[in-house]
Amino acid sequence: MSTENEGNEGTAVPAAPSVPPVPAAAPAGTAASAEGAGADRTSHTNGATYPAEPAAAAVEEPGHSPQPEPDTAPLPGPVPAAAPSGAQPHGAGWPPPPPLPAYGSGSHVGGSHGGGDSGGGPLWGAPPQVSEPPRRRSGGLVAAVLVAALVAGGVGGGIGYWAAEHNDDGIDSTTVSAADTPKDFKREPGTVAAVAAKALPSVVTIEAKAGGAGVGESGESEGGTGTGFVYDKEGHVLTNNHVVASAADGGTLSVTFSNGKEYDAEVIGRAQGYDVAVLKLKNAPSGLDPLALGNSEQVAVGDSTIAIGAPFGLSNTVTTGIISAKNRPVASGDGSSGKNSYMSALQTDASINPGNSGGPLLDARGAVIGINSAIQSAGSGLGQTQAGSIGLGFAIPINQAKNVAEQLIKTGKPVYPVIGATVDMAGKDAGAKIATQSTGGTPAVSPNGPAAKAGLKAGDIITQFNGKPVDSGPTLISEIWNHKPGDKVTLTYERDGKEHTAEVVLGKRTGDS
């Protein structure tokens, strides 16, 4: 639909066409088309404005006499508006208007047409003019919509003009800055961003390169990338054993901080069974800020977790999740030595991938609650593989890792608590079964060992450890290694279908066997 006011600013009203005055609208069914009557009176083609076609000749309406045509041409100049009903027209000699019939009246958007009835012509005494046949009611609705649109546009334009006038500060711009935006966006303590910002400077990416026999056919040293974190101000770094194992004998280690500074490092001690290792920075910088250690015993399922590491070599990567489970028995291996590590792990759904190993698992305060160590991958076993995360990650509880780290820093060798019995690791019994015969020259139950002193024998099936269910050999070892040598524990076991309990004082073994 074209708009009558569009493009006509400043355009003079065209003179009235030289046609005789037209009586009121013809009744329905006459030659005057209602649709033609409802069309706009001006059309726009390439911006030019043209007068509309003269109105069609009137058709005589039955029962009414048409008004006599004047002998002269229409008055020059603009056509005056029709006089309102009942008003006295100007000029002498005009008889008074006859009384108008009291027909029902209709509302017309934009003004009044004649007397408002269907049978009357132009007002008596009014100058001749071209009257517009009545429009259909739908035309009135269209006009109403048009007027509403114009009114809305006018209001919007007025508001926009007022806003521009009142916000004009000499700058040709309509952009308004939020008045309450702080100059410096600060992250509240406890948010992931705040915890990560504080922890990242103390997390390092470790590059391990093997030496000697570890050189491959291409001449390049074998090795890998892992993660670690600053343990103390003396420059000790805590990580996984499998991260540095390839460089432990004649290889090289380098440590890179989040600011890009790189330092050489050496292995102080490592514990293959715990999968824990301690490094020492060569020429350690001053001002090291060790990460705070939390208490893994106080962790609850559902607690928030934050993992930091270098998955697939992408250093300083931060992921989040929750504690999915506690005391999860996990046996993990490096895939090459054939030796496993055992842990009663914290399970998390924070994304952990190859390269995250050795990195910290933090709680919502930013305290270390575990060392990320292993993942469960679809179609593969537990361990450090090139498969991606499926939301099943496992971390060594920090309480256990701290005990191991202190031993390694003091002596360079790990110390393991033991019960003095060989357990069947592949057994499918509902518990941890003590082997029925010696293996490799070692008796199933060590004479005068902790188990022997507590009355356990070969073939006994241990079903509980301090009241916790034991369903396999790895589960039993994971529970034992959560303690220290000298701790007293309670074992529940079955023999010949009967259940027994025994108190055992844990012994110790130094070094990896």
XYZ file of C-alpha atoms in Angstrom:
513
model
C 0.000 0.000 0.000
C 1.292 3.495 -0.848
C 1.052 6.266 1.719
C -0.536 9.529 0.680
C 1.832 11.704 2.683
C 4.889 9.953 1.310
C 6.958 12.091 -1.078
C 4.478 14.985 -1.178
C 6.113 17.366 1.275
C 5.824 20.911 -0.123
C 3.779 19.794 -3.187
C 0.846 22.080 -4.024
C -2.639 20.617 -4.123
C -3.589 20.166 -7.789
C -6.506 22.200 -9.152
C -9.891 20.556 -9.158
C -10.630 18.780 -12.426
C -13.172 20.360 -14.772
C -16.027 17.981 -14.243
C -19.573 18.533 -13.045
C -20.221 17.913 -9.384
C -20.918 14.331 -8.499
C -23.813 13.421 -6.262
C -23.405 11.155 -3.289
C -22.207 7.605 -3.716
C -24.051 5.315 -6.049
C -25.762 2.351 -4.476
C -24.166 -1.048 -4.481
C -24.106 -2.730 -7.838
C -23.575 0.468 -9.881
C -20.704 1.077 -12.233
C -18.670 2.772 -9.494
C -16.418 0.041 -8.093
C -16.060 0.005 -4.313
C -12.509 -1.186 -4.669
C -11.726 1.669 -7.011
C -13.226 4.096 -4.554
C -11.028 2.782 -1.791
C -7.763 3.272 -3.717
C -5.354 6.058 -2.832
C -5.886 9.304 -4.614
C -2.231 9.690 -5.581
C 0.145 7.151 -6.967
C 3.944 7.217 -6.791
C 6.046 6.242 -9.753
C 9.726 7.011 -9.575
C 8.993 9.731 -7.047
C 6.621 11.841 -9.267
C 3.146 12.825 -8.089
C 0.297 12.826 -10.542
C -3.338 13.954 -10.160
C -5.791 11.129 -9.937
C -8.213 10.308 -12.715
C -11.484 12.311 -12.588
C -14.286 10.615 -10.744
C -16.722 8.583 -12.845
C -19.977 10.204 -13.879
C -22.762 9.822 -11.375
C -25.581 7.372 -11.992
C -29.044 8.636 -11.261
C -30.438 7.070 -8.153
C -34.092 6.041 -8.275
C -36.362 8.241 -6.224
C -34.067 11.256 -6.187
C -33.599 14.063 -8.619
C -30.070 14.890 -9.533
C -28.909 18.373 -8.744
C -28.843 20.778 -11.689
C -25.470 21.256 -13.266
C -24.114 24.785 -13.064
C -23.663 26.746 -16.300
C -20.197 27.808 -15.449
C -16.940 25.995 -14.819
C -15.874 25.230 -11.275
C -14.472 28.071 -9.283
C -10.755 28.500 -9.742
C -8.329 27.778 -6.963
C -8.473 25.175 -4.208
C -11.782 23.519 -3.595
C -13.143 24.556 -0.191
C -14.162 21.875 2.226
C -17.791 20.962 2.487
C -19.751 23.028 4.972
C -20.842 21.137 8.017
C -24.398 19.987 8.285
C -26.734 22.821 9.224
C -24.226 25.635 8.600
C -25.326 28.679 6.570
C -23.345 28.958 3.356
C -21.797 32.255 2.362
C -23.244 34.343 -0.470
C -26.653 35.797 -1.087
C -29.394 34.235 -3.103
C -28.874 30.721 -1.888
C -32.028 29.222 -0.425
C -31.798 27.583 2.964
C -30.995 23.869 2.888
C -33.887 21.473 3.109
C -34.250 19.321 6.196
C -32.097 16.209 6.054
C -33.551 12.713 6.489
C -32.618 10.998 9.734
C -30.827 7.981 8.253
C -28.250 6.068 10.198
C -24.802 7.641 10.056
C -21.441 5.953 9.653
C -18.049 6.861 11.011
C -15.441 7.884 8.450
C -11.785 8.014 9.285
C -10.338 11.321 8.197
C -13.442 13.556 8.073
C -17.151 13.967 7.210
C -18.723 13.422 3.770
C -21.856 15.488 3.049
C -24.662 15.007 5.471
C -23.755 11.480 6.256
C -26.804 9.898 4.573
C -26.977 7.738 1.506
C -29.561 9.733 -0.437
C -28.362 13.340 -0.179
C -26.058 15.197 -2.560
C -23.734 18.053 -1.798
C -24.853 20.521 0.834
C -27.047 23.347 -0.331
C -25.042 26.481 -0.797
C -21.741 24.654 -0.924
C -19.509 25.230 -3.916
C -19.471 22.438 -6.457
C -16.979 19.734 -5.626
C -16.116 16.254 -6.558
C -17.389 13.906 -3.889
C -15.820 10.565 -3.240
C -18.022 7.495 -3.410
C -18.226 5.699 -0.082
C -15.599 3.112 0.652
C -16.240 -0.351 1.911
C -15.836 -0.827 5.635
C -12.658 -2.794 4.918
C -11.229 0.372 3.400
C -11.938 2.113 6.674
C -10.063 -0.609 8.533
C -7.100 -0.235 6.192
C -7.149 3.499 6.738
C -7.359 2.956 10.481
C -4.340 0.688 10.383
C -2.516 3.246 8.258
C -3.309 6.068 10.635
C -2.277 3.926 13.589
C 0.999 3.125 11.869
C 1.617 6.784 11.129
C 0.784 7.756 14.701
C 3.131 5.092 16.036
C 5.813 6.235 13.646
C 5.264 9.826 14.685
C 5.515 8.964 18.377
C 8.673 6.920 17.815
C 10.191 9.646 15.714
C 9.320 12.250 18.328
C 10.891 10.207 21.108
C 13.987 9.578 19.007
C 14.290 13.292 18.214
C 13.811 14.213 21.888
C 16.446 11.652 22.981
C 18.902 12.896 20.374
C 18.356 16.510 21.410
C 18.767 15.743 25.122
C 21.817 13.481 24.715
C 23.732 15.677 22.319
C 27.073 16.253 23.976
C 28.911 17.361 20.910
C 29.736 13.826 19.768
C 28.028 12.577 16.636
C 27.011 9.203 18.116
C 23.863 7.521 19.384
C 25.748 4.998 21.556
C 24.989 5.307 25.267
C 27.335 3.663 27.776
C 25.931 1.950 30.852
C 26.466 4.274 33.765
C 26.970 1.509 36.307
C 29.624 -0.505 34.407
C 32.711 -0.853 36.652
C 36.037 0.189 35.213
C 37.727 -3.062 36.321
C 35.789 -6.320 36.179
C 36.729 -8.258 39.317
C 36.007 -11.941 39.819
C 34.549 -12.740 43.191
C 36.571 -15.092 45.418
C 35.446 -18.683 44.987
C 34.488 -18.400 41.322
C 36.198 -20.701 38.854
C 37.889 -17.725 37.198
C 39.281 -16.482 40.519
C 40.505 -19.943 41.579
C 42.105 -20.579 38.191
C 43.813 -17.174 38.136
C 45.406 -17.859 41.516
C 46.374 -21.480 40.822
C 47.719 -21.256 37.265
C 51.054 -19.573 38.191
C 51.829 -22.599 40.394
C 50.950 -25.268 37.807
C 53.663 -26.421 35.395
C 53.853 -28.381 32.160
C 56.458 -31.162 32.241
C 58.362 -32.344 29.176
C 60.110 -35.686 29.638
C 62.686 -37.053 27.196
C 64.271 -40.480 27.530
C 67.983 -41.018 27.276
C 70.204 -43.936 26.205
C 68.002 -46.867 25.229
C 65.028 -44.548 25.085
C 66.115 -43.055 21.744
C 63.894 -44.240 18.900
C 64.781 -45.229 15.350
C 64.249 -41.656 14.134
C 66.951 -40.443 16.520
C 64.435 -38.550 18.645
C 64.118 -39.248 22.342
C 61.002 -40.968 23.539
C 59.005 -39.232 26.205
C 55.829 -37.339 26.786
C 54.065 -34.352 28.257
C 52.392 -34.145 31.627
C 51.566 -31.738 34.408
C 52.749 -30.984 37.915
C 52.391 -28.308 40.576
C 54.641 -26.469 43.015
C 54.731 -28.387 46.292
C 56.927 -26.112 48.428
C 59.082 -22.972 48.288
C 62.264 -25.055 47.871
C 61.298 -25.858 44.301
C 59.819 -29.347 44.674
C 57.163 -30.269 42.115
C 54.611 -33.045 42.658
C 53.443 -35.165 39.710
C 52.694 -38.730 38.574
C 55.389 -41.371 38.311
C 54.312 -42.377 34.813
C 54.858 -38.785 33.606
C 58.597 -38.875 34.372
C 59.373 -42.608 34.271
C 60.821 -42.456 30.745
C 63.356 -39.795 31.777
C 64.243 -41.246 35.193
C 67.349 -43.066 33.918
C 69.589 -40.737 31.946
C 66.816 -38.645 30.373
C 66.043 -34.967 30.635
C 63.178 -33.071 32.222
C 62.041 -29.506 31.640
C 59.359 -27.586 33.486
C 57.465 -24.627 31.998
C 55.381 -22.206 34.058
C 52.249 -20.459 32.833
C 54.267 -17.280 32.209
C 56.398 -19.176 29.689
C 59.559 -19.428 31.782
C 61.266 -22.805 31.503
C 63.544 -24.587 33.994
C 65.429 -27.844 34.014
C 64.448 -30.385 36.656
C 65.565 -33.723 38.113
C 63.804 -36.636 39.772
C 64.197 -36.694 43.560
C 62.150 -39.848 44.097
C 59.308 -41.804 42.603
C 56.870 -44.464 43.765
C 55.656 -46.719 41.005
C 53.029 -48.428 43.181
C 51.461 -45.107 44.222
C 52.101 -43.460 40.846
C 53.649 -40.453 42.599
C 56.931 -38.679 41.822
C 58.747 -35.604 43.167
C 60.926 -33.350 41.008
C 63.320 -30.576 42.010
C 63.812 -27.479 39.884
C 67.409 -26.660 39.005
C 68.110 -23.005 39.766
C 64.625 -22.592 41.168
C 63.359 -19.003 41.033
C 62.602 -17.082 44.191
C 59.058 -16.300 45.216
C 57.555 -19.685 44.396
C 53.967 -19.944 45.580
C 53.047 -23.562 46.422
C 49.433 -24.611 46.090
C 47.514 -25.078 49.327
C 46.718 -28.707 50.174
C 43.225 -29.680 51.226
C 41.925 -32.705 53.140
C 40.732 -35.464 50.824
C 38.984 -37.231 53.716
C 36.552 -34.329 54.007
C 35.586 -34.374 50.335
C 31.920 -35.174 49.690
C 30.251 -36.549 46.605
C 28.861 -33.598 44.650
C 31.586 -31.143 45.667
C 32.776 -28.904 42.836
C 36.138 -29.714 41.255
C 38.576 -27.830 39.022
C 41.251 -29.662 37.031
C 44.281 -27.939 35.522
C 46.669 -29.568 33.075
C 48.003 -29.891 29.540
C 45.624 -32.273 27.730
C 47.209 -33.376 24.452
C 49.906 -30.761 25.024
C 47.503 -27.818 25.481
C 49.098 -26.209 28.531
C 47.185 -24.284 31.199
C 43.838 -25.863 30.374
C 41.138 -25.497 33.045
C 38.111 -27.806 33.263
C 35.411 -28.190 35.880
C 33.159 -30.874 37.306
C 32.164 -32.506 40.577
C 33.249 -35.369 42.787
C 31.340 -38.288 41.285
C 32.438 -40.931 43.828
C 34.968 -41.602 46.589
C 37.150 -44.576 47.451
C 36.968 -45.940 43.932
C 39.465 -48.832 43.648
C 41.556 -48.244 40.541
C 44.483 -50.177 39.097
C 46.265 -48.149 36.431
C 49.333 -48.825 34.329
C 51.607 -46.928 31.943
C 50.948 -49.463 29.207
C 54.594 -50.453 28.772
C 56.151 -51.692 32.009
C 53.366 -54.101 32.852
C 53.392 -52.811 36.420
C 50.237 -51.377 37.916
C 49.563 -48.654 40.403
C 46.743 -48.894 42.899
C 44.702 -46.150 44.443
C 41.475 -45.649 46.332
C 40.660 -42.821 43.975
C 38.486 -39.756 43.884
C 36.291 -40.015 40.794
C 35.429 -36.810 38.935
C 33.634 -35.865 35.739
C 35.940 -32.893 35.124
C 37.452 -33.391 31.678
C 40.807 -35.212 32.073
C 42.813 -36.363 29.043
C 46.356 -37.564 28.304
C 48.592 -34.723 29.420
C 46.457 -33.902 32.472
C 48.344 -36.559 34.455
C 50.111 -35.162 37.498
C 48.040 -32.000 37.537
C 46.061 -30.786 40.552
C 42.417 -31.499 41.209
C 41.184 -28.497 43.196
C 38.130 -27.893 45.313
C 36.017 -24.736 45.118
C 38.436 -22.916 47.451
C 41.425 -23.685 45.253
C 42.971 -26.268 47.601
C 44.469 -29.454 46.111
C 42.369 -32.516 46.953
C 43.950 -34.945 44.483
C 46.446 -35.602 41.696
C 44.823 -36.415 38.365
C 46.191 -39.787 37.344
C 43.937 -42.010 35.227
C 40.878 -42.088 33.006
C 38.386 -44.706 31.946
C 38.059 -44.784 28.171
C 35.411 -46.473 26.088
C 36.723 -49.728 24.660
C 39.936 -49.694 26.680
C 41.121 -50.336 30.164
C 41.971 -47.873 32.871
C 45.125 -45.899 32.367
C 46.868 -43.255 30.367
C 45.788 -43.887 26.784
C 45.283 -41.642 23.802
C 41.518 -41.976 24.083
C 39.568 -38.885 25.101
C 37.628 -38.126 28.239
C 34.202 -39.666 28.703
C 33.681 -38.035 32.082
C 35.337 -40.783 34.155
C 38.533 -39.412 35.648
C 40.418 -40.604 38.725
C 42.690 -38.735 41.095
C 45.029 -39.915 43.864
C 43.711 -38.505 47.166
C 46.048 -35.741 48.321
C 46.316 -37.143 51.849
C 47.935 -40.273 50.431
C 50.045 -38.339 47.921
C 51.341 -36.011 50.639
C 52.533 -38.929 52.783
C 54.318 -40.431 49.783
C 55.863 -37.082 48.813
C 57.284 -36.537 52.288
C 58.907 -39.969 52.218
C 60.407 -39.345 48.779
C 61.802 -35.935 49.768
C 63.384 -37.393 52.933
C 64.735 -40.695 51.654
C 64.158 -40.802 47.894
C 62.363 -44.137 48.314
C 58.718 -45.004 48.846
C 57.430 -46.882 51.885
C 54.430 -49.187 51.531
C 52.198 -50.584 54.313
C 51.649 -54.360 53.978
C 49.750 -57.213 55.653
C 52.385 -59.833 54.834
C 50.243 -61.958 52.481
C 50.086 -62.524 48.721
C 46.648 -61.744 47.309
C 45.220 -63.202 44.105
C 44.761 -60.131 41.876
C 42.836 -61.980 39.167
C 40.531 -63.871 41.486
C 36.807 -63.821 40.836
C 35.720 -64.627 44.352
C 33.524 -62.168 46.225
C 36.498 -60.696 48.042
C 40.315 -60.691 48.093
C 41.565 -64.256 48.278
C 44.938 -65.033 49.857
C 46.904 -67.239 47.454
C 46.871 -70.944 48.189
C 50.521 -71.486 47.297
C 53.726 -69.503 47.120
C 54.575 -67.468 44.014
C 58.111 -66.715 42.864
C 59.563 -68.249 45.973
C 57.493 -66.037 48.243
C 55.124 -67.850 50.628
C 51.430 -67.020 50.442
C 51.550 -65.838 54.077
C 54.870 -64.468 55.335
C 56.034 -66.257 58.498
C 55.838 -63.928 61.503
C 54.249 -61.276 59.283
C 51.208 -59.147 60.230
C 48.668 -61.559 58.668
C 50.285 -64.639 60.174
C 50.349 -63.033 63.604
C 46.608 -62.198 63.252
C 45.823 -65.881 62.425
C 45.118 -65.573 58.666
C 45.996 -68.514 56.408
C 46.361 -69.283 52.708
C 42.969 -69.587 51.018
C 41.178 -67.187 53.363
C 38.919 -64.673 51.570
C 39.034 -61.130 52.973
C 35.602 -59.507 52.577
C 35.901 -56.299 54.611
C 38.599 -53.793 55.549
C 37.720 -51.603 58.539
C 34.063 -52.287 57.793
C 34.286 -51.357 54.088
C 33.358 -54.044 51.560
C 36.241 -55.666 49.681
C 35.339 -57.226 46.347
C 38.778 -57.892 44.832
C 42.539 -57.898 45.355
C 43.031 -54.384 43.888
C 40.361 -53.043 46.238
C 42.170 -54.498 49.269
C 45.544 -53.066 48.223
C 43.993 -49.651 47.542
C 42.576 -49.601 51.053
C 45.821 -50.766 52.669
C 47.855 -48.094 50.842
C 45.628 -45.389 52.229
C 47.262 -46.073 55.602
C 50.736 -45.940 57.110
C 52.937 -48.714 58.471
C 52.045 -49.329 62.127
C 48.340 -48.551 61.709
C 45.962 -51.095 63.280
C 43.152 -52.254 60.991
C 40.301 -54.773 61.241
C 39.907 -57.480 58.610
C 36.789 -59.609 58.087
C 37.422 -62.878 56.259
C 35.767 -66.177 55.412
C 37.211 -69.643 55.954
C 35.322 -72.831 55.212
C 32.101 -70.842 54.821
C 32.382 -69.197 58.232
C 33.070 -65.495 58.893
C 35.867 -64.324 61.190
C 37.461 -61.006 62.175
C 41.035 -60.179 63.029
C 43.035 -57.099 64.012
C 46.188 -56.554 61.984
C 49.058 -54.127 62.622
C 50.363 -53.099 59.211
C 53.986 -53.779 58.402
C 56.149 -51.946 55.829
C 58.114 -52.454 52.679
C 60.668 -49.971 51.388
C 61.141 -49.337 47.686
C 59.433 -50.747 44.615
C 59.865 -54.483 44.157
